[in-house]
Amino acid sequence: MLLDDHAMLRQGIELGLSNEADLHVVGSFGTAKELLEALARRPADVVVMDFILAPSDNDGLSLIQALNRRFSQCRPLIVCSHYTPATVSLSLKAGCWGILGKTQNLTELITAIRTVAQGRIYLQPCMVPALQGMQSMLEVVSMKSKMDYATPLRLNACLTPKEQEVLRCFLDGMSVNSIAAKFSRSASTISTQKQSAYRKLGIKNDSELFKFTQQFGEFE
């Protein structure tokens, strides 16, 4: 379902998604009230919604909380013009599954919808620094894990490709020196990338990394 108080934007998104065989828009609404009433009649896997609606309408955080409380199987995906570290952090804590800037193209939106529909958190890489103020990325993941979803969560969107490959190799039992030799990088660079990934995921040591992957699945 789509929620935005700009009809032209909704129509453009709906037209773009109509070419995707696996994505079906089952409703398009201009107010939170219309959306909630529609969800009571017909479920949806993902709600693509603006964070800032009309002044007389619900604020984004309240709506995300209402969606999680009343329609727990529906995953909110925010598409917004502007975002701040507080917006990203608070939205995730409230129960949002993804955040995408309106400056992105339709292809990126389609990727975000599919990611969220699979039970995975979607974030643009440029939004990752906004999470540094959170106590831990695991704080968000732990909250999500309490919901009854079969698909394990992965936070690959938070990590660079090099950070992901370093963690994958480490989980395969390779040492820092072995990983450095494999990718023709210095051991110092590998260590830096590993620690950067740990910081983004909110984990402090190797033990927490193994616990993370056991609970939520390994990095793709």
PDB file of C-alpha atoms in Angstrom:
ATOM      1  CA  MET A   1       0.000   0.000   0.000  1.00  0.00           C
ATOM      2  CA  LEU A   2       1.055   3.600  -0.632  1.00  0.00           C
ATOM      3  CA  LEU A   3       0.581   6.602   1.653  1.00  0.00           C
ATOM      4  CA  ASP A   4       1.486  10.147   0.637  1.00  0.00           C
ATOM      5  CA  ASP A   5      -0.524  13.348   0.671  1.00  0.00           C
ATOM      6  CA  HIS A   6       0.692  14.158  -2.861  1.00  0.00           C
ATOM      7  CA  ALA A   7      -1.534  12.302  -5.333  1.00  0.00           C
ATOM      8  CA  MET A   8       0.816  12.821  -8.282  1.00  0.00           C
ATOM      9  CA  LEU A   9       3.680  11.138  -6.416  1.00  0.00           C
ATOM     10  CA  ARG A  10       1.509   8.158  -5.494  1.00  0.00           C
ATOM     11  CA  GLN A  11       0.340   7.788  -9.076  1.00  0.00           C
ATOM     12  CA  GLY A  12       3.922   7.893 -10.342  1.00  0.00           C
ATOM     13  CA  ILE A  13       5.054   5.192  -7.908  1.00  0.00           C
ATOM     14  CA  GLU A  14       2.043   3.031  -8.696  1.00  0.00           C
ATOM     15  CA  LEU A  15       2.713   3.331 -12.425  1.00  0.00           C
ATOM     16  CA  GLY A  16       6.359   2.402 -11.945  1.00  0.00           C
ATOM     17  CA  LEU A  17       5.552  -0.618  -9.787  1.00  0.00           C
ATOM     18  CA  SER A  18       2.958  -1.883 -12.264  1.00  0.00           C
ATOM     19  CA  ASN A  19       5.796  -3.253 -14.416  1.00  0.00           C
ATOM     20  CA  GLU A  20       7.046  -5.518 -11.612  1.00  0.00           C
ATOM     21  CA  ALA A  21       5.372  -8.934 -11.686  1.00  0.00           C
ATOM     22  CA  ASP A  22       6.043  -9.654  -8.007  1.00  0.00           C
ATOM     23  CA  LEU A  23       4.838  -6.296  -6.664  1.00  0.00           C
ATOM     24  CA  HIS A  24       1.158  -5.401  -6.458  1.00  0.00           C
ATOM     25  CA  VAL A  25      -0.210  -2.104  -5.157  1.00  0.00           C
ATOM     26  CA  VAL A  26      -3.397  -3.014  -3.299  1.00  0.00           C
ATOM     27  CA  GLY A  27      -4.217   0.509  -2.159  1.00  0.00           C
ATOM     28  CA  SER A  28      -3.118   4.135  -2.503  1.00  0.00           C
ATOM     29  CA  PHE A  29      -4.122   6.747   0.080  1.00  0.00           C
ATOM     30  CA  GLY A  30      -3.633  10.380   0.967  1.00  0.00           C
ATOM     31  CA  THR A  31      -4.315  10.186   4.712  1.00  0.00           C
ATOM     32  CA  ALA A  32      -3.367   7.897   7.579  1.00  0.00           C
ATOM     33  CA  LYS A  33      -7.045   7.376   8.415  1.00  0.00           C
ATOM     34  CA  GLU A  34      -7.762   6.025   4.929  1.00  0.00           C
ATOM     35  CA  LEU A  35      -4.738   3.737   5.147  1.00  0.00           C
ATOM     36  CA  LEU A  36      -5.669   2.284   8.543  1.00  0.00           C
ATOM     37  CA  GLU A  37      -9.260   1.701   7.470  1.00  0.00           C
ATOM     38  CA  ALA A  38      -8.065  -0.086   4.321  1.00  0.00           C
ATOM     39  CA  LEU A  39      -5.646  -2.303   6.252  1.00  0.00           C
ATOM     40  CA  ALA A  40      -8.497  -3.375   8.507  1.00  0.00           C
ATOM     41  CA  ARG A  41     -10.241  -4.706   5.404  1.00  0.00           C
ATOM     42  CA  ARG A  42      -7.275  -6.020   3.435  1.00  0.00           C
ATOM     43  CA  PRO A  43      -3.745  -6.872   4.619  1.00  0.00           C
ATOM     44  CA  ALA A  44      -0.552  -5.664   2.961  1.00  0.00           C
ATOM     45  CA  ASP A  45       3.021  -6.879   3.333  1.00  0.00           C
ATOM     46  CA  VAL A  46       4.630  -3.432   2.996  1.00  0.00           C
ATOM     47  CA  VAL A  47       3.368   0.129   3.416  1.00  0.00           C
ATOM     48  CA  VAL A  48       5.400   2.702   1.498  1.00  0.00           C
ATOM     49  CA  MET A  49       4.739   5.923   3.386  1.00  0.00           C
ATOM     50  CA  ASP A  50       5.897   9.497   3.684  1.00  0.00           C
ATOM     51  CA  PHE A  51       7.181  10.515   7.099  1.00  0.00           C
ATOM     52  CA  ILE A  52       5.635  13.990   7.013  1.00  0.00           C
ATOM     53  CA  LEU A  53       1.984  14.090   5.999  1.00  0.00           C
ATOM     54  CA  ALA A  54      -0.502  16.966   5.993  1.00  0.00           C
ATOM     55  CA  PRO A  55      -0.431  19.170   9.144  1.00  0.00           C
ATOM     56  CA  SER A  56      -3.810  17.826  10.272  1.00  0.00           C
ATOM     57  CA  ASP A  57      -2.736  14.176   9.842  1.00  0.00           C
ATOM     58  CA  ASN A  58      -0.804  11.735  12.035  1.00  0.00           C
ATOM     59  CA  ASP A  59       2.900  12.316  12.486  1.00  0.00           C
ATOM     60  CA  GLY A  60       5.195   9.648  11.064  1.00  0.00           C
ATOM     61  CA  LEU A  61       6.277   8.095  14.364  1.00  0.00           C
ATOM     62  CA  SER A  62       2.728   7.765  15.678  1.00  0.00           C
ATOM     63  CA  LEU A  63       1.624   6.102  12.464  1.00  0.00           C
ATOM     64  CA  ILE A  64       4.530   3.630  12.480  1.00  0.00           C
ATOM     65  CA  GLN A  65       3.673   2.690  16.058  1.00  0.00           C
ATOM     66  CA  ALA A  66      -0.011   2.302  15.162  1.00  0.00           C
ATOM     67  CA  LEU A  67       0.854   0.051  12.223  1.00  0.00           C
ATOM     68  CA  ASN A  68       3.025  -2.175  14.399  1.00  0.00           C
ATOM     69  CA  ARG A  69       0.417  -2.304  17.134  1.00  0.00           C
ATOM     70  CA  ARG A  70      -2.630  -2.983  14.954  1.00  0.00           C
ATOM     71  CA  PHE A  71      -1.150  -4.682  11.881  1.00  0.00           C
ATOM     72  CA  SER A  72       2.019  -6.415  13.044  1.00  0.00           C
ATOM     73  CA  GLN A  73       2.537  -8.324   9.783  1.00  0.00           C
ATOM     74  CA  CYS A  74       2.654  -5.075   7.798  1.00  0.00           C
ATOM     75  CA  ARG A  75       6.129  -3.545   7.439  1.00  0.00           C
ATOM     76  CA  PRO A  76       6.426   0.252   7.130  1.00  0.00           C
ATOM     77  CA  LEU A  77       8.944   1.613   4.609  1.00  0.00           C
ATOM     78  CA  ILE A  78       9.505   5.369   4.825  1.00  0.00           C
ATOM     79  CA  VAL A  79      10.176   7.406   1.689  1.00  0.00           C
ATOM     80  CA  CYS A  80      10.988  10.967   2.732  1.00  0.00           C
ATOM     81  CA  SER A  81      12.325  14.217   1.304  1.00  0.00           C
ATOM     82  CA  HIS A  82      14.488  15.027   4.308  1.00  0.00           C
ATOM     83  CA  TYR A  83      15.881  12.956   7.134  1.00  0.00           C
ATOM     84  CA  THR A  84      18.041  13.590  10.172  1.00  0.00           C
ATOM     85  CA  PRO A  85      19.917  11.205  12.480  1.00  0.00           C
ATOM     86  CA  ALA A  86      17.002  11.547  14.890  1.00  0.00           C
ATOM     87  CA  THR A  87      14.485  10.659  12.169  1.00  0.00           C
ATOM     88  CA  VAL A  88      16.375   7.506  11.192  1.00  0.00           C
ATOM     89  CA  SER A  89      17.028   6.379  14.753  1.00  0.00           C
ATOM     90  CA  LEU A  90      13.545   7.082  16.103  1.00  0.00           C
ATOM     91  CA  SER A  91      11.831   5.545  13.069  1.00  0.00           C
ATOM     92  CA  LEU A  92      13.736   2.284  13.443  1.00  0.00           C
ATOM     93  CA  LYS A  93      13.038   2.170  17.165  1.00  0.00           C
ATOM     94  CA  ALA A  94       9.344   2.821  16.485  1.00  0.00           C
ATOM     95  CA  GLY A  95       9.192  -0.208  14.196  1.00  0.00           C
ATOM     96  CA  CYS A  96      10.055   1.045  10.715  1.00  0.00           C
ATOM     97  CA  TRP A  97      11.678  -1.538   8.417  1.00  0.00           C
ATOM     98  CA  GLY A  98      13.367   0.802   5.970  1.00  0.00           C
ATOM     99  CA  ILE A  99      14.078   4.419   5.030  1.00  0.00           C
ATOM    100  CA  LEU A 100      14.674   5.779   1.540  1.00  0.00           C
ATOM    101  CA  GLY A 101      15.218   9.343   0.347  1.00  0.00           C
ATOM    102  CA  LYS A 102      12.910  10.709  -2.341  1.00  0.00           C
ATOM    103  CA  THR A 103      15.976  11.717  -4.336  1.00  0.00           C
ATOM    104  CA  GLN A 104      16.563   8.033  -5.141  1.00  0.00           C
ATOM    105  CA  ASN A 105      15.292   6.503  -8.366  1.00  0.00           C
ATOM    106  CA  LEU A 106      12.479   3.996  -8.820  1.00  0.00           C
ATOM    107  CA  THR A 107      14.903   1.077  -9.120  1.00  0.00           C
ATOM    108  CA  GLU A 108      16.173   1.783  -5.607  1.00  0.00           C
ATOM    109  CA  LEU A 109      12.619   1.967  -4.273  1.00  0.00           C
ATOM    110  CA  ILE A 110      11.839  -1.411  -5.827  1.00  0.00           C
ATOM    111  CA  THR A 111      14.949  -2.865  -4.171  1.00  0.00           C
ATOM    112  CA  ALA A 112      13.895  -1.377  -0.837  1.00  0.00           C
ATOM    113  CA  ILE A 113      10.368  -2.812  -1.094  1.00  0.00           C
ATOM    114  CA  ARG A 114      11.661  -6.289  -1.909  1.00  0.00           C
ATOM    115  CA  THR A 115      14.216  -6.126   0.906  1.00  0.00           C
ATOM    116  CA  VAL A 116      11.615  -5.126   3.495  1.00  0.00           C
ATOM    117  CA  ALA A 117       9.096  -7.670   2.174  1.00  0.00           C
ATOM    118  CA  GLN A 118      11.704 -10.379   2.824  1.00  0.00           C
ATOM    119  CA  GLY A 119      11.960  -9.334   6.462  1.00  0.00           C
ATOM    120  CA  ARG A 120      15.225  -7.434   6.146  1.00  0.00           C
ATOM    121  CA  ILE A 121      15.976  -3.879   7.216  1.00  0.00           C
ATOM    122  CA  TYR A 122      16.735  -1.501   4.339  1.00  0.00           C
ATOM    123  CA  LEU A 123      18.881   1.609   4.749  1.00  0.00           C
ATOM    124  CA  GLN A 124      20.805   3.694   2.269  1.00  0.00           C
ATOM    125  CA  PRO A 125      24.529   3.512   3.123  1.00  0.00           C
ATOM    126  CA  CYS A 126      24.600   7.284   3.670  1.00  0.00           C
ATOM    127  CA  MET A 127      22.099   6.855   6.509  1.00  0.00           C
ATOM    128  CA  VAL A 128      24.299   4.507   8.520  1.00  0.00           C
ATOM    129  CA  PRO A 129      26.141   7.307  10.389  1.00  0.00           C
ATOM    130  CA  ALA A 130      22.762   8.396  11.729  1.00  0.00           C
ATOM    131  CA  LEU A 131      22.682   5.185  13.758  1.00  0.00           C
ATOM    132  CA  GLN A 132      25.795   6.005  15.732  1.00  0.00           C
ATOM    133  CA  GLY A 133      23.702   7.730  18.374  1.00  0.00           C
ATOM    134  CA  MET A 134      21.793   4.552  19.088  1.00  0.00           C
ATOM    135  CA  GLN A 135      22.941   2.373  21.935  1.00  0.00           C
ATOM    136  CA  SER A 136      23.490  -0.488  19.523  1.00  0.00           C
ATOM    137  CA  MET A 137      22.379  -1.673  16.119  1.00  0.00           C
ATOM    138  CA  LEU A 138      21.492  -4.899  17.903  1.00  0.00           C
ATOM    139  CA  GLU A 139      18.937  -2.854  19.838  1.00  0.00           C
ATOM    140  CA  VAL A 140      16.941  -2.490  16.622  1.00  0.00           C
ATOM    141  CA  VAL A 141      17.533  -6.073  15.541  1.00  0.00           C
ATOM    142  CA  SER A 142      16.499  -7.444  18.929  1.00  0.00           C
ATOM    143  CA  MET A 143      13.287  -5.465  18.752  1.00  0.00           C
ATOM    144  CA  LYS A 144      12.554  -6.835  15.281  1.00  0.00           C
ATOM    145  CA  SER A 145      13.369 -10.388  16.352  1.00  0.00           C
ATOM    146  CA  LYS A 146      10.533 -10.306  18.871  1.00  0.00           C
ATOM    147  CA  MET A 147       8.082 -10.062  15.988  1.00  0.00           C
ATOM    148  CA  ASP A 148       6.924 -13.353  14.558  1.00  0.00           C
ATOM    149  CA  TYR A 149       8.677 -13.372  11.189  1.00  0.00           C
ATOM    150  CA  ALA A 150      10.231 -16.468   9.675  1.00  0.00           C
ATOM    151  CA  THR A 151      12.836 -14.710   7.538  1.00  0.00           C
ATOM    152  CA  PRO A 152      16.065 -13.880   9.410  1.00  0.00           C
ATOM    153  CA  LEU A 153      17.140 -10.257   9.504  1.00  0.00           C
ATOM    154  CA  ARG A 154      20.283  -9.087   7.793  1.00  0.00           C
ATOM    155  CA  LEU A 155      21.808  -5.625   7.912  1.00  0.00           C
ATOM    156  CA  ASN A 156      24.010  -5.771   4.823  1.00  0.00           C
ATOM    157  CA  ALA A 157      22.794  -2.323   3.785  1.00  0.00           C
ATOM    158  CA  CYS A 158      24.715  -0.920   6.762  1.00  0.00           C
ATOM    159  CA  LEU A 159      28.056  -2.361   5.653  1.00  0.00           C
ATOM    160  CA  THR A 160      30.289  -1.633   2.694  1.00  0.00           C
ATOM    161  CA  PRO A 161      31.014  -4.554   0.317  1.00  0.00           C
ATOM    162  CA  LYS A 162      34.579  -4.791   1.665  1.00  0.00           C
ATOM    163  CA  GLU A 163      33.372  -4.889   5.261  1.00  0.00           C
ATOM    164  CA  GLN A 164      30.928  -7.651   4.358  1.00  0.00           C
ATOM    165  CA  GLU A 165      33.588  -9.787   2.681  1.00  0.00           C
ATOM    166  CA  VAL A 166      35.965  -9.341   5.625  1.00  0.00           C
ATOM    167  CA  LEU A 167      33.298 -10.553   8.057  1.00  0.00           C
ATOM    168  CA  ARG A 168      32.373 -13.476   5.799  1.00  0.00           C
ATOM    169  CA  CYS A 169      36.011 -14.584   5.651  1.00  0.00           C
ATOM    170  CA  PHE A 170      36.415 -14.176   9.388  1.00  0.00           C
ATOM    171  CA  LEU A 171      33.315 -16.301   9.991  1.00  0.00           C
ATOM    172  CA  ASP A 172      34.860 -18.933   7.711  1.00  0.00           C
ATOM    173  CA  GLY A 173      37.758 -19.174  10.157  1.00  0.00           C
ATOM    174  CA  MET A 174      40.334 -17.060   8.332  1.00  0.00           C
ATOM    175  CA  SER A 175      42.801 -14.947  10.288  1.00  0.00           C
ATOM    176  CA  VAL A 176      43.400 -11.245   9.682  1.00  0.00           C
ATOM    177  CA  ASN A 177      46.679 -12.031   7.893  1.00  0.00           C
ATOM    178  CA  SER A 178      45.010 -14.663   5.695  1.00  0.00           C
ATOM    179  CA  ILE A 179      42.236 -12.259   4.721  1.00  0.00           C
ATOM    180  CA  ALA A 180      44.818  -9.566   3.976  1.00  0.00           C
ATOM    181  CA  ALA A 181      46.696 -11.937   1.669  1.00  0.00           C
ATOM    182  CA  LYS A 182      43.488 -13.043  -0.047  1.00  0.00           C
ATOM    183  CA  PHE A 183      42.462  -9.496  -0.976  1.00  0.00           C
ATOM    184  CA  SER A 184      45.972  -8.017  -1.321  1.00  0.00           C
ATOM    185  CA  ARG A 185      45.406  -5.544   1.495  1.00  0.00           C
ATOM    186  CA  SER A 186      47.425  -4.819   4.589  1.00  0.00           C
ATOM    187  CA  ALA A 187      46.562  -6.520   7.864  1.00  0.00           C
ATOM    188  CA  SER A 188      45.982  -3.055   9.305  1.00  0.00           C
ATOM    189  CA  THR A 189      43.378  -2.288   6.627  1.00  0.00           C
ATOM    190  CA  ILE A 190      41.570  -5.572   7.280  1.00  0.00           C
ATOM    191  CA  SER A 191      41.516  -4.888  11.023  1.00  0.00           C
ATOM    192  CA  THR A 192      40.163  -1.390  10.419  1.00  0.00           C
ATOM    193  CA  GLN A 193      37.392  -2.706   8.147  1.00  0.00           C
ATOM    194  CA  LYS A 194      36.486  -5.382  10.665  1.00  0.00           C
ATOM    195  CA  GLN A 195      36.266  -2.885  13.523  1.00  0.00           C
ATOM    196  CA  SER A 196      34.257  -0.482  11.367  1.00  0.00           C
ATOM    197  CA  ALA A 197      31.742  -3.260  10.661  1.00  0.00           C
ATOM    198  CA  TYR A 198      31.567  -4.106  14.359  1.00  0.00           C
ATOM    199  CA  ARG A 199      30.862  -0.473  15.207  1.00  0.00           C
ATOM    200  CA  LYS A 200      28.055  -0.219  12.634  1.00  0.00           C
ATOM    201  CA  LEU A 201      26.440  -3.421  13.881  1.00  0.00           C
ATOM    202  CA  GLY A 202      26.775  -2.352  17.490  1.00  0.00           C
ATOM    203  CA  ILE A 203      28.880  -5.346  18.496  1.00  0.00           C
ATOM    204  CA  LYS A 204      32.096  -5.212  20.485  1.00  0.00           C
ATOM    205  CA  ASN A 205      33.955  -8.471  19.959  1.00  0.00           C
ATOM    206  CA  ASP A 206      34.196 -11.754  18.050  1.00  0.00           C
ATOM    207  CA  SER A 207      31.889 -13.531  20.475  1.00  0.00           C
ATOM    208  CA  GLU A 208      29.103 -11.027  19.803  1.00  0.00           C
ATOM    209  CA  LEU A 209      29.621 -11.419  16.046  1.00  0.00           C
ATOM    210  CA  PHE A 210      29.103 -15.185  16.242  1.00  0.00           C
ATOM    211  CA  LYS A 211      26.067 -14.668  18.462  1.00  0.00           C
ATOM    212  CA  PHE A 212      24.706 -12.161  15.951  1.00  0.00           C
ATOM    213  CA  THR A 213      25.026 -14.542  12.998  1.00  0.00           C
ATOM    214  CA  GLN A 214      23.631 -17.500  14.926  1.00  0.00           C
ATOM    215  CA  GLN A 215      20.568 -15.476  15.816  1.00  0.00           C
ATOM    216  CA  PHE A 216      19.937 -13.579  12.589  1.00  0.00           C
ATOM    217  CA  GLY A 217      21.774 -15.407   9.803  1.00  0.00           C
ATOM    218  CA  GLU A 218      25.098 -14.818   8.091  1.00  0.00           C
ATOM    219  CA  PHE A 219      25.935 -12.018   5.693  1.00  0.00           C
ATOM    220  CA  GLU A 220      24.971 -12.675   2.089  1.00  0.00           C
TER     221      GLU A 220
END
